[in-house]
Short mmCIF file of C-alpha atoms in Angstrom, two decimals:
data_model
loop_
_atom_site.label_atom_id
_atom_site.label_comp_id
_atom_site.label_asym_id
_atom_site.label_seq_id
_atom_site.Cartn_x
_atom_site.Cartn_y
_atom_site.Cartn_z
CA MET A 1 107.25 76.65 121.61
CA THR A 2 110.24 77.35 119.41
CA ALA A 3 110.92 80.75 117.86
CA ARG A 4 109.98 79.41 114.45
CA GLN A 5 106.53 78.55 115.76
CA HIS A 6 105.73 82.21 116.42
CA ARG A 7 103.82 82.83 113.21
CA VAL A 8 101.45 85.56 112.16
CA GLY A 9 98.95 84.71 109.45
CA LEU A 10 98.53 87.45 106.86
CA GLY A 11 94.97 88.28 106.03
CA ALA A 12 93.85 90.84 103.48
CA THR A 13 92.72 94.32 104.38
CA THR A 14 92.49 97.33 102.13
CA PHE A 15 93.46 100.91 102.78
CA GLY A 16 92.23 104.02 100.97
CA LEU A 17 94.41 106.73 99.47
CA ALA A 18 95.51 109.81 101.40
CA ALA A 19 97.98 112.29 99.97
CA ALA A 20 101.06 113.32 101.91
CA LEU A 21 102.59 116.61 100.86
CA ALA A 22 106.17 117.84 101.00
CA LEU A 23 108.05 117.72 104.27
CA THR A 24 108.89 120.90 106.15
CA GLY A 25 112.30 121.40 107.69
CA CYS A 26 113.15 121.45 111.38
CA ALA A 27 115.08 124.70 111.55
CA PRO A 28 113.11 127.77 112.65
CA GLY A 29 111.27 129.01 109.60
CA GLY A 30 111.27 125.54 107.99
CA GLY A 31 114.86 125.14 106.82
CA PRO A 32 118.23 126.83 106.38
CA SER A 33 116.78 129.46 104.07
CA GLY A 34 113.59 129.99 106.06
CA THR A 35 111.46 128.18 103.49
CA ASP A 36 110.04 124.70 103.35
CA GLU A 37 110.95 122.24 100.61
CA LYS A 38 108.21 123.50 98.31
CA GLY A 39 109.71 127.01 98.43
CA THR A 40 106.90 128.52 100.54
CA ASP A 41 107.48 130.73 103.56
CA ALA A 42 107.19 128.27 106.43
CA ALA A 43 107.50 131.02 109.03
CA SER A 44 104.23 132.52 107.80
CA ASP A 45 102.30 129.58 109.26
CA ALA A 46 103.42 129.64 112.88
CA ALA A 47 100.38 127.60 113.91
CA GLN A 48 101.82 124.44 112.34
CA PRO A 49 103.64 122.24 114.87
CA HIS A 50 107.29 121.29 114.44
CA GLY A 51 107.66 118.51 111.86
CA TYR A 52 104.12 118.94 110.52
CA VAL A 53 103.31 117.09 107.28
CA GLU A 54 99.91 117.75 105.73
CA GLY A 55 97.85 114.61 105.23
CA ALA A 56 100.08 112.42 107.42
CA GLU A 57 99.98 111.32 111.04
CA GLU A 58 103.16 111.74 113.07
CA SER A 59 104.01 108.93 115.48
CA ALA A 60 106.35 108.55 118.43
CA GLU A 61 107.94 105.36 117.06
CA PRO A 62 108.95 103.97 113.64
CA GLN A 63 106.03 102.73 111.54
CA ASN A 64 107.92 100.02 109.70
CA GLY A 65 106.34 97.73 107.14
CA LEU A 66 107.36 95.10 104.60
CA ILE A 67 106.39 95.25 100.94
CA TYR A 68 106.75 91.91 99.19
CA ALA A 69 105.97 90.76 95.67
CA ASP A 70 105.17 87.48 93.94
CA ALA A 71 107.45 87.33 90.90
CA SER A 72 105.26 85.02 88.84
CA THR A 73 101.86 86.66 89.48
CA GLY A 74 102.73 90.35 89.91
CA GLU A 75 100.89 90.55 93.25
CA VAL A 76 102.28 93.10 95.71
CA HIS A 77 101.35 93.07 99.41
CA LEU A 78 102.20 95.23 102.42
CA LEU A 79 102.66 93.90 105.96
CA ASP A 80 102.33 96.37 108.83
CA LEU A 81 104.92 95.19 111.35
CA LEU A 82 103.16 96.89 114.27
CA SER A 83 99.63 95.57 113.74
CA GLY A 84 100.33 92.44 111.71
CA ASP A 85 97.71 93.55 109.15
CA THR A 86 98.28 93.28 105.42
CA SER A 87 96.95 95.12 102.40
CA THR A 88 97.03 94.39 98.68
CA LEU A 89 98.72 97.16 96.70
CA SER A 90 98.59 95.63 93.21
CA ASP A 91 95.01 96.28 92.10
CA GLY A 92 93.67 96.91 88.61
CA ASP A 93 96.02 98.70 86.24
CA THR A 94 98.86 98.61 88.78
CA LYS A 95 99.12 94.82 88.73
CA ALA A 96 102.08 93.73 86.61
CA PRO A 97 102.10 90.34 84.81
CA THR A 98 105.41 89.45 86.49
CA ILE A 99 107.94 91.20 88.70
CA ASP A 100 111.69 90.82 88.21
CA ALA A 101 112.98 93.16 90.91
CA LEU A 102 111.74 95.28 93.81
CA ARG A 103 113.51 98.35 95.20
CA THR A 104 112.71 100.96 97.82
CA ASP A 105 113.79 104.42 98.98
CA GLY A 106 112.36 104.01 102.48
CA ARG A 107 108.79 104.98 101.61
CA TYR A 108 108.07 103.95 98.02
CA ALA A 109 108.58 100.54 96.41
CA TYR A 110 109.49 100.25 92.74
CA ALA A 111 108.56 96.98 91.02
CA SER A 112 110.34 96.24 87.74
CA THR A 113 108.88 94.12 84.92
CA ALA A 114 111.35 93.36 82.14
CA SER A 115 108.78 91.86 79.76
CA THR A 116 106.82 95.14 79.59
CA GLY A 117 109.63 97.59 80.35
CA ALA A 118 107.52 99.09 83.15
CA LEU A 119 108.33 100.25 86.65
CA SER A 120 105.32 100.19 88.99
CA VAL A 121 105.44 102.60 91.94
CA PHE A 122 103.76 101.85 95.30
CA ASP A 123 103.46 104.10 98.33
CA GLY A 124 104.15 102.13 101.50
CA GLY A 125 102.51 104.89 103.53
CA THR A 126 105.22 105.03 106.22
CA TRP A 127 108.53 106.83 106.37
CA THR A 128 111.17 108.37 108.62
CA VAL A 129 112.74 111.82 108.35
CA ASP A 130 116.20 111.85 109.91
CA HIS A 131 117.44 115.25 111.11
CA GLY A 132 120.61 113.92 112.71
CA ASP A 133 119.88 114.77 116.33
CA HIS A 134 116.29 113.53 116.13
CA LYS A 135 113.85 111.77 113.81
CA HIS A 136 110.22 112.12 112.78
CA TYR A 137 108.03 109.09 111.99
CA TYR A 138 105.03 109.42 109.67
CA ARG A 139 102.12 107.33 108.49
CA THR A 140 99.53 107.82 105.77
CA ALA A 141 97.42 105.43 103.68
CA PRO A 142 99.41 103.06 101.43
CA ASP A 143 98.40 102.78 97.79
CA ALA A 144 99.55 102.25 94.21
CA VAL A 145 100.86 105.45 92.62
CA GLY A 146 101.31 104.61 88.94
CA VAL A 147 103.53 103.11 86.26
CA ILE A 148 106.64 104.51 84.56
CA GLU A 149 107.17 103.10 81.09
CA GLY A 150 110.63 102.25 79.76
CA ALA A 151 112.21 102.07 83.21
CA ALA A 152 112.47 98.33 83.92
CA GLY A 153 115.79 97.47 85.54
CA ALA A 154 116.42 101.08 86.50
CA SER A 155 118.51 102.22 89.42
CA VAL A 156 116.34 104.15 91.90
CA ALA A 157 117.88 106.75 94.20
CA SER A 158 116.03 109.37 96.26
CA SER A 159 116.41 112.46 98.36
CA ARG A 160 113.66 114.54 99.95
CA THR A 161 113.68 116.63 96.75
CA PHE A 162 114.02 114.23 93.82
CA VAL A 163 113.81 110.56 92.80
CA ALA A 164 116.26 109.54 90.09
CA ILE A 165 115.20 106.72 87.77
CA SER A 166 118.24 105.91 85.65
CA GLY A 167 120.48 103.21 84.25
CA ALA A 168 122.30 101.96 81.18
CA GLY A 169 119.36 99.77 80.11
CA VAL A 170 116.67 102.38 80.78
CA THR A 171 114.89 103.77 77.72
CA ALA A 172 114.50 107.24 79.22
CA ASN A 173 116.03 108.47 82.47
CA SER A 174 113.64 110.47 84.61
CA ILE A 175 114.07 112.72 87.63
CA LEU A 176 110.81 112.80 89.57
CA ASP A 177 109.72 115.73 91.71
CA ARG A 178 109.51 114.25 95.23
CA ALA A 179 106.91 116.74 96.51
CA LYS A 180 104.60 115.85 93.62
CA LEU A 181 105.24 112.15 94.14
CA ASP A 182 104.23 112.56 97.79
CA ASP A 183 101.05 114.16 96.43
CA GLY A 184 100.39 111.09 94.26
CA SER A 185 101.76 112.32 90.92
CA LEU A 186 104.59 110.88 88.82
CA ALA A 187 105.78 114.27 87.56
CA ALA A 188 109.29 114.76 86.22
CA ASN A 189 111.57 117.74 86.73
CA ALA A 190 112.07 118.67 83.07
CA GLY A 191 115.40 120.45 83.49
CA LEU A 192 117.08 117.75 85.56
CA THR A 193 115.60 114.97 83.44
CA GLY A 194 117.26 116.64 80.46
CA ALA A 195 120.56 116.87 82.31
CA ALA A 196 120.39 113.16 83.12
CA ALA A 197 119.12 112.05 79.71
CA SER A 198 122.41 110.51 78.54
CA ALA A 199 123.75 109.58 81.97
CA ALA A 200 124.67 106.03 82.88
CA LEU A 201 123.56 106.77 86.43
CA ALA A 202 121.94 109.64 88.32
CA VAL A 203 121.80 110.18 92.08
CA PRO A 204 120.05 112.98 94.03
CA PHE A 205 122.21 114.70 96.63
CA GLY A 206 119.84 116.87 98.65
CA GLU A 207 118.52 119.52 96.26
CA ASN A 208 121.24 118.74 93.71
CA LEU A 209 121.80 115.90 91.26
CA ILE A 210 124.96 113.89 90.56
CA THR A 211 125.26 112.27 87.11
CA VAL A 212 127.79 109.83 85.69
CA ALA A 213 128.21 110.21 81.94
CA GLY A 214 127.33 107.27 79.74
CA ASP A 215 128.63 106.27 76.32
CA ALA A 216 126.17 108.60 74.57
CA SER A 217 127.10 111.65 76.66
CA ASP A 218 129.02 114.63 75.34
CA SER A 219 131.51 114.15 78.17
CA PRO A 220 133.79 111.09 78.36
CA ALA A 221 132.07 108.05 79.83
CA GLY A 222 132.47 107.96 83.61
CA THR A 223 132.69 111.74 84.02
CA VAL A 224 130.91 112.80 87.22
CA GLN A 225 129.03 116.10 87.21
CA VAL A 226 126.95 118.02 89.75
CA HIS A 227 123.75 119.83 88.72
CA GLY A 228 121.79 122.35 90.76
CA PRO A 229 118.02 122.14 91.36
CA ASP A 230 117.52 124.42 88.32
CA ALA A 231 119.68 122.04 86.21
CA ALA A 232 122.62 124.47 86.32
CA ASP A 233 126.02 122.81 85.83
CA LEU A 234 127.80 123.10 89.20
CA GLY A 235 131.00 121.50 87.97
CA THR A 236 132.81 118.28 87.16
CA LEU A 237 134.32 116.25 89.98
CA ALA A 238 137.98 115.25 89.97
CA ASP A 239 137.38 111.50 90.01
CA SER A 240 135.67 109.52 87.27
CA CYS A 241 133.48 106.44 87.75
CA PRO A 242 133.86 103.84 84.99
CA THR A 243 130.88 101.51 84.54
CA PRO A 244 128.79 102.82 87.47
CA ALA A 245 126.43 100.43 89.25
CA GLY A 246 124.94 100.69 92.71
CA THR A 247 124.44 103.72 94.94
CA ALA A 248 124.11 104.43 98.66
CA THR A 249 123.26 107.47 100.74
CA ALA A 250 125.61 107.24 103.71
CA ARG A 251 125.80 109.74 106.53
CA THR A 252 129.11 111.02 105.12
CA GLY A 253 127.90 111.44 101.54
CA ILE A 254 126.84 109.68 98.34
CA VAL A 255 128.57 106.41 97.40
CA ILE A 256 128.58 105.08 93.82
CA GLY A 257 129.92 101.67 92.84
CA CYS A 258 132.51 101.87 90.04
CA ALA A 259 134.63 99.31 88.20
CA ASP A 260 137.75 100.47 90.08
CA GLY A 261 136.26 101.07 93.53
CA ALA A 262 133.65 103.14 95.33
CA LEU A 263 133.31 106.83 94.58
CA LEU A 264 132.45 108.97 97.62
CA VAL A 265 130.92 112.38 96.89
CA THR A 266 130.73 114.88 99.74
CA ASP A 267 129.20 118.35 100.09
CA THR A 268 130.65 120.93 102.46
CA SER A 269 128.53 124.08 102.39
CA GLY A 270 127.93 123.75 98.68
CA SER A 271 131.49 122.74 97.84
CA PHE A 272 131.44 119.29 96.25
CA ALA A 273 134.37 116.90 96.34
CA SER A 274 135.02 113.31 95.31
CA GLU A 275 137.27 110.55 96.57
CA LYS A 276 137.87 107.11 95.08
CA ILE A 277 138.05 104.25 97.57
CA ALA A 278 139.92 101.55 95.63
CA TYR A 279 138.98 97.90 96.09
CA PRO A 280 141.29 95.90 98.39
CA GLU A 281 144.03 93.79 96.84
CA SER A 282 142.50 90.69 98.44
CA LEU A 283 139.38 91.00 96.29
CA PRO A 284 139.28 88.33 93.53
CA ALA A 285 140.25 89.65 90.12
CA GLY A 286 137.29 90.97 88.14
CA SER A 287 135.08 91.26 91.23
CA ARG A 288 133.38 94.51 92.23
CA ALA A 289 130.39 95.96 94.04
CA THR A 290 127.30 96.48 91.85
CA SER A 291 124.83 97.27 94.64
CA PHE A 292 124.98 98.24 98.30
CA ASP A 293 122.84 97.07 101.22
CA TYR A 294 122.92 98.77 104.59
CA ARG A 295 121.00 100.16 107.53
CA PRO A 296 119.70 103.60 106.53
CA GLY A 297 121.57 106.48 108.11
CA ALA A 298 124.72 104.45 108.78
CA ASN A 299 128.24 104.77 107.38
CA TYR A 300 128.79 101.05 106.86
CA LEU A 301 127.81 99.36 103.59
CA ALA A 302 127.80 95.75 102.36
CA ALA A 303 128.06 94.37 98.85
CA ARG A 304 128.16 90.95 97.21
CA ALA A 305 131.30 91.11 95.07
CA ALA A 306 131.50 87.54 93.77
CA ASP A 307 129.79 84.19 94.28
CA ASN A 308 131.61 83.53 97.54
CA THR A 309 132.81 87.03 98.46
CA VAL A 310 131.30 89.61 100.79
CA LEU A 311 132.54 93.21 100.81
CA SER A 312 132.07 95.67 103.67
CA LEU A 313 132.85 99.38 103.32
CA ASP A 314 133.51 101.70 106.26
CA VAL A 315 132.73 105.03 104.61
CA SER A 316 134.12 107.09 107.51
CA ASP A 317 137.53 105.37 107.39
CA ARG A 318 137.45 104.84 103.59
CA ALA A 319 138.29 101.18 104.21
CA TRP A 320 137.09 97.89 102.74
CA SER A 321 137.04 94.48 104.39
CA VAL A 322 136.55 91.12 102.69
CA ALA A 323 134.93 87.89 103.91
CA THR A 324 134.83 84.60 102.01
CA SER A 325 131.94 82.16 102.45
CA ALA A 326 131.86 78.38 102.11
CA ALA A 327 128.77 78.51 99.87
CA PRO A 328 127.63 81.02 97.23
CA VAL A 329 126.32 84.28 98.69
CA ARG A 330 122.74 85.28 97.78
CA ALA A 331 122.20 88.44 99.86
CA VAL A 332 124.21 90.71 102.17
CA THR A 333 123.69 93.72 104.42
CA SER A 334 125.48 95.73 107.09
CA PRO A 335 123.92 96.24 110.55
CA GLY A 336 125.81 99.52 110.82
CA ASP A 337 127.82 98.53 113.91
CA GLY A 338 131.15 98.65 112.09
CA SER A 339 132.16 95.18 113.27
CA THR A 340 129.90 92.72 111.43
CA VAL A 341 128.31 92.06 108.07
CA LEU A 342 125.44 89.64 107.38
CA ALA A 343 125.20 87.22 104.47
CA LEU A 344 122.53 84.76 103.35
CA LEU A 345 124.06 81.74 101.62
CA ALA A 346 122.64 79.57 98.87
CA ASP A 347 122.19 76.66 101.29
CA GLY A 348 119.82 78.80 103.39
CA THR A 349 122.33 79.61 106.13
CA LEU A 350 122.47 83.12 107.61
CA ASN A 351 125.99 84.10 108.66
CA SER A 352 127.49 87.00 110.57
CA TYR A 353 131.11 87.78 109.61
CA SER A 354 133.69 89.89 111.40
CA THR A 355 134.81 92.91 109.42
CA ASP A 356 138.20 92.70 111.16
CA ASP A 357 139.37 89.36 109.82
CA GLY A 358 136.44 87.93 107.79
CA SER A 359 135.83 85.08 110.23
CA VAL A 360 132.37 83.62 110.86
CA MET A 361 131.00 84.95 114.15
CA THR A 362 127.52 83.36 114.08
CA SER A 363 125.90 80.88 111.69
CA VAL A 364 122.27 79.73 111.80
CA PRO A 365 120.23 77.55 109.40
CA LEU A 366 117.32 79.72 108.30
CA LEU A 367 115.79 78.65 104.96
CA ALA A 368 115.08 74.92 104.83
CA GLY A 369 114.81 74.93 101.04
CA GLY A 370 117.90 77.07 100.49
CA ALA A 371 118.11 80.53 98.94
CA SER A 372 117.88 79.87 95.21
CA THR A 373 117.73 82.66 92.66
CA GLY A 374 117.10 82.76 88.94
CA ALA A 375 116.07 79.11 88.59
CA ASP A 376 112.46 80.06 87.91
CA ALA A 377 110.20 83.11 88.09
CA ALA A 378 109.05 82.39 91.63
CA SER A 379 112.61 82.20 93.00
CA GLY A 380 112.88 85.96 92.90
CA THR A 381 115.64 87.69 94.82
CA PRO A 382 116.72 86.63 98.31
CA SER A 383 116.93 89.70 100.52
CA ILE A 384 118.00 90.81 103.99
CA GLN A 385 116.09 93.95 104.95
CA LEU A 386 117.29 95.63 108.10
CA ASP A 387 116.33 98.45 110.48
CA THR A 388 117.69 99.57 113.85
CA SER A 389 116.66 96.43 115.73
CA ARG A 390 115.56 93.64 113.37
CA ALA A 391 116.41 92.01 110.05
CA TYR A 392 113.87 90.41 107.68
CA VAL A 393 114.53 87.61 105.20
CA ASN A 394 112.08 86.39 102.55
CA ASP A 395 111.59 82.62 102.27
CA PRO A 396 109.75 81.97 98.97
CA GLY A 397 109.84 78.19 99.32
CA ALA A 398 108.05 78.23 102.69
CA ARG A 399 105.90 81.29 101.85
CA GLN A 400 107.22 83.03 104.94
CA ILE A 401 109.14 86.12 106.00
CA HIS A 402 111.49 85.62 108.94
CA GLU A 403 112.28 88.28 111.55
CA ILE A 404 115.77 88.13 113.06
CA ASP A 405 117.28 89.84 116.10
CA TYR A 406 120.70 90.39 114.57
CA ALA A 407 122.15 91.80 117.81
CA ASP A 408 121.28 88.62 119.72
CA GLY A 409 123.10 85.85 117.90
CA LEU A 410 120.84 86.00 114.81
CA ARG A 411 117.94 84.82 116.94
CA LEU A 412 114.71 84.07 115.05
CA THR A 413 111.96 86.10 116.73
CA ARG A 414 108.97 85.67 114.41
CA SER A 415 108.00 84.05 111.10
CA PHE A 416 105.12 85.57 109.12
CA ASP A 417 103.06 83.29 106.87
CA THR A 418 102.18 84.90 103.53
CA THR A 419 99.30 84.20 101.14
CA ILE A 420 101.50 84.90 98.11
CA THR A 421 105.07 83.82 97.37
CA PRO A 422 107.41 86.52 98.77
CA SER A 423 109.81 86.39 95.83
CA HIS A 424 111.03 89.95 96.50
CA LEU A 425 111.10 91.95 99.74
CA VAL A 426 111.79 95.53 100.82
CA GLU A 427 111.23 97.40 104.08
CA VAL A 428 109.54 100.81 104.29
CA GLY A 429 109.24 103.25 107.17
CA ARG A 430 112.96 103.11 107.97
#
């Protein structure tokens, strides 16, 4: 039996709703200040075990799952990668007529519908809390959370404190309170939402918020400011970011894609600094990074800079590398090993490139029908979702999702059959 013949049929099961409240810190007393992230005295409840999260079950291993959406029908499903079970998330009022894009912050999925201007929010019910020297893995019941109007096409960036919904084409930027979102409510932080109202882009950085001024801002477009959790102005950074697009939370700091390079924002004991990492001279003129794909918690990012160009950014070394493909690139990601970057090509080939010289290290045919995008509503967005051991690629034409062992020559380990077209794909629980 070939690897491709290992298929798991996706049936339909349904989960109920269970609320998961704010996460408590791992330091004695809950966090650096002795309080948990809701501002309560964590030390006053000594009976709670380390890492306790009310309403959620803690597990010894990652509880990863895949959320995928049918672009033409608005259906959204969740595949539990441990059990192989699936659930339907898009019921009733949460079902969109179509879906143009799907994003995630590791727990929640955000489905964008351009025709209605809405952003539908779904709780994947699994997530990881990374404390550097150790991690906690949680599970609760997945469900639909609600709909944010006027946010289609928005950039979504999260911390354990806030979720920033922002972008040049967004009617109204919004900074959601993460603790309330975990409790099932789409409640905005009024002060920070006001601070981000005219921003071209907003990104949470722990308990603070970074904004890049837009054309309608009082500050010159591209000005980068830091705001405290009470919306206080904590200062303007030295570097600007013209035409911001794309963000990443690397281990070193926050990365924002700009027209002239990547802006790295770091925080050392409350002292914020910025550094511009200019694009390499070998990058084709007019090309740039507009989004980043990477393994969460790593310092290596990937971006599709042009039709045939793959960018890789080593955040630690502040260094770019460039690889050129024989066919147009549809999706990219970085495994986080510092030596390779993955790219899915339009002809359906999955390639691994060396970040040292851009050469092809491994190439495997994966999608028989190719990786088309934009030709019709069902084409959706080809994607490579990646965790610490596996990568997942959606195959709309075959109605399958492929699992790849990217550390073993891009070996195909499983293919999951889906009952809807997986036009868009994100991974949760990472």
